[in-house]
C-alpha positions as MATLAB code, in Angstrom:
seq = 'XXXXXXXXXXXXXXXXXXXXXXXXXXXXXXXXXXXXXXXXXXXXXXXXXXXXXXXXXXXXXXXXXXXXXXXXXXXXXXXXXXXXXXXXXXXXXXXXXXXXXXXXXXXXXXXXXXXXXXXXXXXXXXXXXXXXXXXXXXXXXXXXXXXXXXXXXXXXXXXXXXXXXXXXXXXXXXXXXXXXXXXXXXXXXXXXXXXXXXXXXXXXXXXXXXXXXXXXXXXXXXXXXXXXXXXXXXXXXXXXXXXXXXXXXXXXXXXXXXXXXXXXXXXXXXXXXXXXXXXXXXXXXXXXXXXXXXXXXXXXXXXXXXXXXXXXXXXXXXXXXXXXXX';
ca = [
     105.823  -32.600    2.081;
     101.721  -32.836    2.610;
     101.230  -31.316   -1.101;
      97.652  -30.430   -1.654;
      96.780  -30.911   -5.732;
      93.675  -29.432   -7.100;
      92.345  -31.111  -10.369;
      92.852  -34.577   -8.632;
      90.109  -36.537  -10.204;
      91.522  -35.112  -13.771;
      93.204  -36.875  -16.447;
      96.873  -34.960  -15.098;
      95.757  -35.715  -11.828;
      95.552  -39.089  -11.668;
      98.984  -39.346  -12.942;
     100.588  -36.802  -10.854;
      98.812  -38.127   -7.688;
     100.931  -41.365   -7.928;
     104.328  -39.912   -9.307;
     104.044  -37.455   -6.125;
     103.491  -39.944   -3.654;
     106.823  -42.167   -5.234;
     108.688  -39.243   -4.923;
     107.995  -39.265   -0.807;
     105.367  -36.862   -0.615;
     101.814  -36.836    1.703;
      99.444  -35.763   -1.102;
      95.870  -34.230   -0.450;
      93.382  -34.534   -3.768;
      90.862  -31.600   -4.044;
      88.357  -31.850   -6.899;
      84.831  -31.211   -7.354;
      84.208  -34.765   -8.825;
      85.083  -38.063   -6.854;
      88.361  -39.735   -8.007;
      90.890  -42.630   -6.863;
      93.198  -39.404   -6.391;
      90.732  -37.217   -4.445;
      90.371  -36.775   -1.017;
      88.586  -33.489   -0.414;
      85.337  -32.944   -2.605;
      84.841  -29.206   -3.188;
      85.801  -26.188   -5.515;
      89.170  -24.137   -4.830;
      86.164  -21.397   -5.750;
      85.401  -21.701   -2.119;
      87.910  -19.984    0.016;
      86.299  -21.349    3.371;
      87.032  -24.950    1.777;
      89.955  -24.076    0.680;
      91.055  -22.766    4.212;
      89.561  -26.235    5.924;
      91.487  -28.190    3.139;
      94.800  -26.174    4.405;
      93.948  -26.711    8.549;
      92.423  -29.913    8.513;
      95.282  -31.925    6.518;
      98.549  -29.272    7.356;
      99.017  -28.551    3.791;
     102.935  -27.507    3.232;
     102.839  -27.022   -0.598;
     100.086  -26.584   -3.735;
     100.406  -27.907   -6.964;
      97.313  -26.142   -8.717;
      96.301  -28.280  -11.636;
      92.451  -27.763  -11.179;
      90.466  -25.223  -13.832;
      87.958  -25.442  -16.060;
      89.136  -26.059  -20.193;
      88.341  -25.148  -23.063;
      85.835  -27.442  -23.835;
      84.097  -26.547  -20.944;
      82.809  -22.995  -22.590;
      80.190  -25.147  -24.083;
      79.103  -26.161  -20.505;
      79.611  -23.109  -18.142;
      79.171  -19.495  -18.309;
      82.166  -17.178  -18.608;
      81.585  -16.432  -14.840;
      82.275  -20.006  -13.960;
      85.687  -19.712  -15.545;
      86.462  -16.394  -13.576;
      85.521  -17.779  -10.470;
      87.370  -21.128  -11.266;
      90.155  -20.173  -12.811;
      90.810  -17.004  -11.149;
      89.379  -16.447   -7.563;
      89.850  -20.022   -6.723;
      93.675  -19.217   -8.235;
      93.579  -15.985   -5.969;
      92.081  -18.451   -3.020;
      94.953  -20.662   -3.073;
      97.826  -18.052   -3.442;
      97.049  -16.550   -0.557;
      96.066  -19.144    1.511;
      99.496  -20.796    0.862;
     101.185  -17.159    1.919;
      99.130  -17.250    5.202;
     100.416  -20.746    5.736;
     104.169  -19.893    5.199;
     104.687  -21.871    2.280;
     108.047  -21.291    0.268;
     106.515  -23.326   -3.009;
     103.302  -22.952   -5.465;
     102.942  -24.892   -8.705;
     100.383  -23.641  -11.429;
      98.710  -25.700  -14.182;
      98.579  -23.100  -16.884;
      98.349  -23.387  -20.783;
     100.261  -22.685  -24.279;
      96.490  -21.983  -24.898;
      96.814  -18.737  -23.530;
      99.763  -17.844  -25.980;
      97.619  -18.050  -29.249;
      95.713  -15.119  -30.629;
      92.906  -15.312  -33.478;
      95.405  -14.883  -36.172;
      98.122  -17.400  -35.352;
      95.012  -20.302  -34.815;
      93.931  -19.322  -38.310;
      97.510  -19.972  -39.235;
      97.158  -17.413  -42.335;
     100.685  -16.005  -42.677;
     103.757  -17.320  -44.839;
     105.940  -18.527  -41.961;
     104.960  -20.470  -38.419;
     104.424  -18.699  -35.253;
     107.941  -19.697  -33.149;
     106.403  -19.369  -29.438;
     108.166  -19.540  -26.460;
     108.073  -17.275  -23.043;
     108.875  -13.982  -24.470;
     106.277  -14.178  -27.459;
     103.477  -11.842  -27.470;
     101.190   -9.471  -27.189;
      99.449  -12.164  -25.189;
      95.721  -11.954  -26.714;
      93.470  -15.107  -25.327;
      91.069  -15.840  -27.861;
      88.350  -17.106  -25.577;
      87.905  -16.948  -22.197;
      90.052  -19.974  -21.243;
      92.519  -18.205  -22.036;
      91.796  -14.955  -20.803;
      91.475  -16.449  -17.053;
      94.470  -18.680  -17.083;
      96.612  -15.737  -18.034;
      94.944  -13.465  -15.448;
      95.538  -16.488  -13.072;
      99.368  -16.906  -14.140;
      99.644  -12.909  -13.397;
      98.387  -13.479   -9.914;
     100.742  -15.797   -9.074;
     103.673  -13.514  -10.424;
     102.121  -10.930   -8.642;
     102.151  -13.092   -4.938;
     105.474  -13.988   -5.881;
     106.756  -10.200   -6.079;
     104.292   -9.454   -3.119;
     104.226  -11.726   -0.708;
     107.567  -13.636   -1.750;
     105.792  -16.808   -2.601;
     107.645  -18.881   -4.636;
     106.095  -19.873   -7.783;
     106.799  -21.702  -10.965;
     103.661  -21.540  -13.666;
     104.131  -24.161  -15.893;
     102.310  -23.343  -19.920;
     101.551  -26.930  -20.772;
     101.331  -27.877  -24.463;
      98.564  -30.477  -25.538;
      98.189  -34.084  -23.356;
      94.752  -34.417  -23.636;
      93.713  -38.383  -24.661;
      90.557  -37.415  -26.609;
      90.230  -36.178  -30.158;
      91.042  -32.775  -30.646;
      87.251  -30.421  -30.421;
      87.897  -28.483  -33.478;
      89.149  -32.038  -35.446;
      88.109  -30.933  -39.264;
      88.285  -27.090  -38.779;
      91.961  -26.988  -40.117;
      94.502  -28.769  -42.134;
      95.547  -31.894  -40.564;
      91.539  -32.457  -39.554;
      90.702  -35.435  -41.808;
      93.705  -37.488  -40.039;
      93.081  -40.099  -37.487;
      93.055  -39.008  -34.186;
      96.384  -41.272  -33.465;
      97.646  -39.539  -36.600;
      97.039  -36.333  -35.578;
      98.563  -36.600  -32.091;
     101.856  -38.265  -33.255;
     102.390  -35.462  -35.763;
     101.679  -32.692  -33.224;
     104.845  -33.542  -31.089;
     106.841  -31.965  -33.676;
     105.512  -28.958  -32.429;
     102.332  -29.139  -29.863;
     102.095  -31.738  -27.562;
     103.817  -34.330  -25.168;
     102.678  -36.976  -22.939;
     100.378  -36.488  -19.663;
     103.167  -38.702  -18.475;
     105.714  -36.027  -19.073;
     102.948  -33.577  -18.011;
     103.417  -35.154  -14.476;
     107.008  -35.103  -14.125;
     107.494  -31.448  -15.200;
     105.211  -30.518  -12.051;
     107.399  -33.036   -9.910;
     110.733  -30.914  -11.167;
     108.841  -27.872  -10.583;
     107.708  -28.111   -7.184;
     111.624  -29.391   -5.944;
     113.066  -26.736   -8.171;
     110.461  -23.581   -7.024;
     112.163  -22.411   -4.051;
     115.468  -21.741   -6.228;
     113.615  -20.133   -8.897;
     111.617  -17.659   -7.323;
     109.589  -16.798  -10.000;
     109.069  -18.705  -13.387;
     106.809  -19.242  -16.393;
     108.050  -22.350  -18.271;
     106.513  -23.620  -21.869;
     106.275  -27.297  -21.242;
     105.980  -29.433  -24.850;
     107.995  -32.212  -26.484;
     111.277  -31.147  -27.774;
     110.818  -29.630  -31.158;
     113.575  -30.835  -33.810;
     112.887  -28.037  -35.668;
     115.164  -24.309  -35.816;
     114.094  -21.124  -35.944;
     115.463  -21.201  -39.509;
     112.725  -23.836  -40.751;
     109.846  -21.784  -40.048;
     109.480  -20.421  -43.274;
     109.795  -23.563  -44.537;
     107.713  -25.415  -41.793;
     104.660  -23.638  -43.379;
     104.994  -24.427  -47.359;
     106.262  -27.635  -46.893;
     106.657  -29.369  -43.605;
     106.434  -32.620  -44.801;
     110.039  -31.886  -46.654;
     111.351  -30.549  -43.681;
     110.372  -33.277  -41.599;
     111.711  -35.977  -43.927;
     115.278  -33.778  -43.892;
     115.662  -34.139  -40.133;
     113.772  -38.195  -39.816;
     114.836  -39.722  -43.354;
     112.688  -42.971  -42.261;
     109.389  -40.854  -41.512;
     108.033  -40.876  -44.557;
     108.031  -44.683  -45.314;
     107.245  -45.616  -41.732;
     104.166  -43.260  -41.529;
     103.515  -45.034  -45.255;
     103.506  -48.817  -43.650;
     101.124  -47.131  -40.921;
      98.720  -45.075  -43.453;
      99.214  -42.311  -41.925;
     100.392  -38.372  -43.578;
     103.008  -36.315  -41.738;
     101.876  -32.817  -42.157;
     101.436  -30.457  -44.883;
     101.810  -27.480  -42.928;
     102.915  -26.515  -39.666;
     101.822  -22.523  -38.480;
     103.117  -22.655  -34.855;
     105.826  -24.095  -32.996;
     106.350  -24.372  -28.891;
     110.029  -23.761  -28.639;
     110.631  -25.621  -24.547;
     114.359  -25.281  -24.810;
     114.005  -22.928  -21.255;
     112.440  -25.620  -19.075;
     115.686  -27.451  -20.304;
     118.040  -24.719  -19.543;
     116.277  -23.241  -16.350;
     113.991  -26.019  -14.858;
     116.124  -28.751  -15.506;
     113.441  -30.565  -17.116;
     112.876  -32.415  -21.017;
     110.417  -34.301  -22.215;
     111.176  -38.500  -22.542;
     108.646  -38.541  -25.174;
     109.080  -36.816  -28.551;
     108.705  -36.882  -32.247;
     111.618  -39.860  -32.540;
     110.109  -41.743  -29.585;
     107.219  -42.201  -32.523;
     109.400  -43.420  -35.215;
     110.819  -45.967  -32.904;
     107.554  -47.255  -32.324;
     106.214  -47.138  -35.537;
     109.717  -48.951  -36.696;
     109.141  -51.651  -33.901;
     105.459  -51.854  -34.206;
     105.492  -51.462  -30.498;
     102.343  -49.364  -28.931;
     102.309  -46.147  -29.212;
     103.824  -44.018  -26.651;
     100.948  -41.735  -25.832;
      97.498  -42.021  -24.720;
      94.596  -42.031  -27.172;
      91.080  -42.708  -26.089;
      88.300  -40.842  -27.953;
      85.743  -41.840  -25.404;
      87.348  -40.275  -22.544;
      85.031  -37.997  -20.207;
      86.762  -35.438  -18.150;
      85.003  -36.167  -14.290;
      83.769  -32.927  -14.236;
      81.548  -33.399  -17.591;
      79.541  -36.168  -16.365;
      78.754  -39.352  -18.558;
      77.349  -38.217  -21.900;
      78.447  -34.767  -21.472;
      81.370  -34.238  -23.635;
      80.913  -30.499  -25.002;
];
């Protein structure tokens, strides 16, 4: 298929670019910034570039990884995330119904899924999250326009019979976290930090890529779908109490070896856990798991192999521009 995929010149797209075009597809980059991936330089904002994108290269499927992040609310105005995140969603949607597409694949965010009081992580147990958690309240307006954008598409699907698959991806990011300090686990190493949060919170962009790949084959048999996409969690349901007093006992329970290995390293596993991304129905409904998870650490760690995620604390989104990092 000629797959158009927004966010090309993005650290997701220049993975997915590549794992698209192995998998036998004709794929179209559309970014506002210049990339290796991108082809089309312009803003899915713009509906008439959007509609030249769609007649000049016969697009036949979108995956819609393009938006503006959370750490670009230090750089734009919350009008550049509506008409980013949301009319540039609404853009897309219905130029792929005009175009009699049967497939649409959205970039969306756990993000979206945590409210003021589960970041603060105040309570005595951690937040279990998966598709049916809620009230939804977006704390900022990230949130807020990825969920309206995620509604839209459910709405097209109903609609206009679009098929659609929205896909709430946990953390990938390669740089250091923007709040590192505000909460416990903040004086760790950025390495550290990342290898403890796929526990619970994160998985590789690597994985990131391949969950869009299962998406897009899997959409028109799905219909409609909102998947949580993060590293398999060991933990249960059961642990959460647990997770939150002690979660450095409850890791060493299910990975005896953790502690000493995380020892040899200098690292800490962590104190506390307050939330948990439960992706057990991407495995049951998608099809798709994460290669990459907690044990996929220890292994390294035991091996004193590289690590098998991406850390790089001087990484500049495209968009930002050099010395802009919010």
């Amino acid at each position: 298929m000629r797959v158009l995929l927004t966010g090309s010149s993005g650290w997701l797209g220049r993975y997915l670019g590549p794992r698209l075009r192995a998998a036998g597809h004709a794929v179209v980059g559309m970014d506002v910034a210049p990339g290796a991936e991108t082809q089309v330089i312009g803003t899915v904002a713009d509906r008439a570039a959007v509609d030249r994108c769609f007649d000049d290269y016969g697009i036949e499927a979108v995956i819609h990884a393009g938006a503006l992040h959370k750490p670009d609310i230090a750089r734009f105005p919350a009008q550049a995330f509506v008409d980013v995140n949301i009319t540039g969603t609404l853009n897309l949607l219905e130029a792929a119904s005009a175009a009699g597409h049967d497939r649409f694949v959205f970039t969306s965010t756990t993000s979206l899924m945590i409210t003021d009081a589960i970041r603060q992580e105040a309570g005595t147990v951690a937040a279990w999250l998966d598709e049916d958690s809620g009230p939804l309240m977006p704390r900022n307006i990230y949130g807020v326009t990825k969920r309206a954008a995620e509604e839209l598409c459910r709405l097209q699907a109903s609609v206009q019979g679009l098929n659609c698959v929205v896909l709430r991806t946990a953390r990938f990011f390669p740089e250091d976290d923007d709040s590192l300090g505000e909460f416990p686990g903040g004086e760790l190493s950025g390495p550290n930090l990342k290898a403890n949060e796929f526990l619970n919170r994160r998985l590789t962009v690597e994985d990131a890529a391949e969950a869009h790949l299962v998406a897009l084959e899997r959409a028109p048999s799905l219909g409609f779908g909102t998947f949580v996409i993060a590293a398999p969690t060991p933990f249960d349901k059961a642990d959460a109490e647990a997770l939150k007093s002690d979660a450095a006992a409850v890791v060493a329970q299910y990975f005896p070896e953790a502690p000493g290995l995380y020892q040899r390293r200098g690292w800490k596993l962590p104190a506390s856990i307050g939330r948990v991304y439960d992706a057990g129905r991407a495995e049951r409904l998608l099809g798709f798991r994460c290669r990459t998870d907690f044990a996929a650490i220890l292994t390294a760690l035991r091996t004193d192999s590289p690590l098998p995620f991406a850390h790089d604390p001087a990484y500049v989104s495209p968009q930002a521009g050099p010395g802009d990092r919010g």
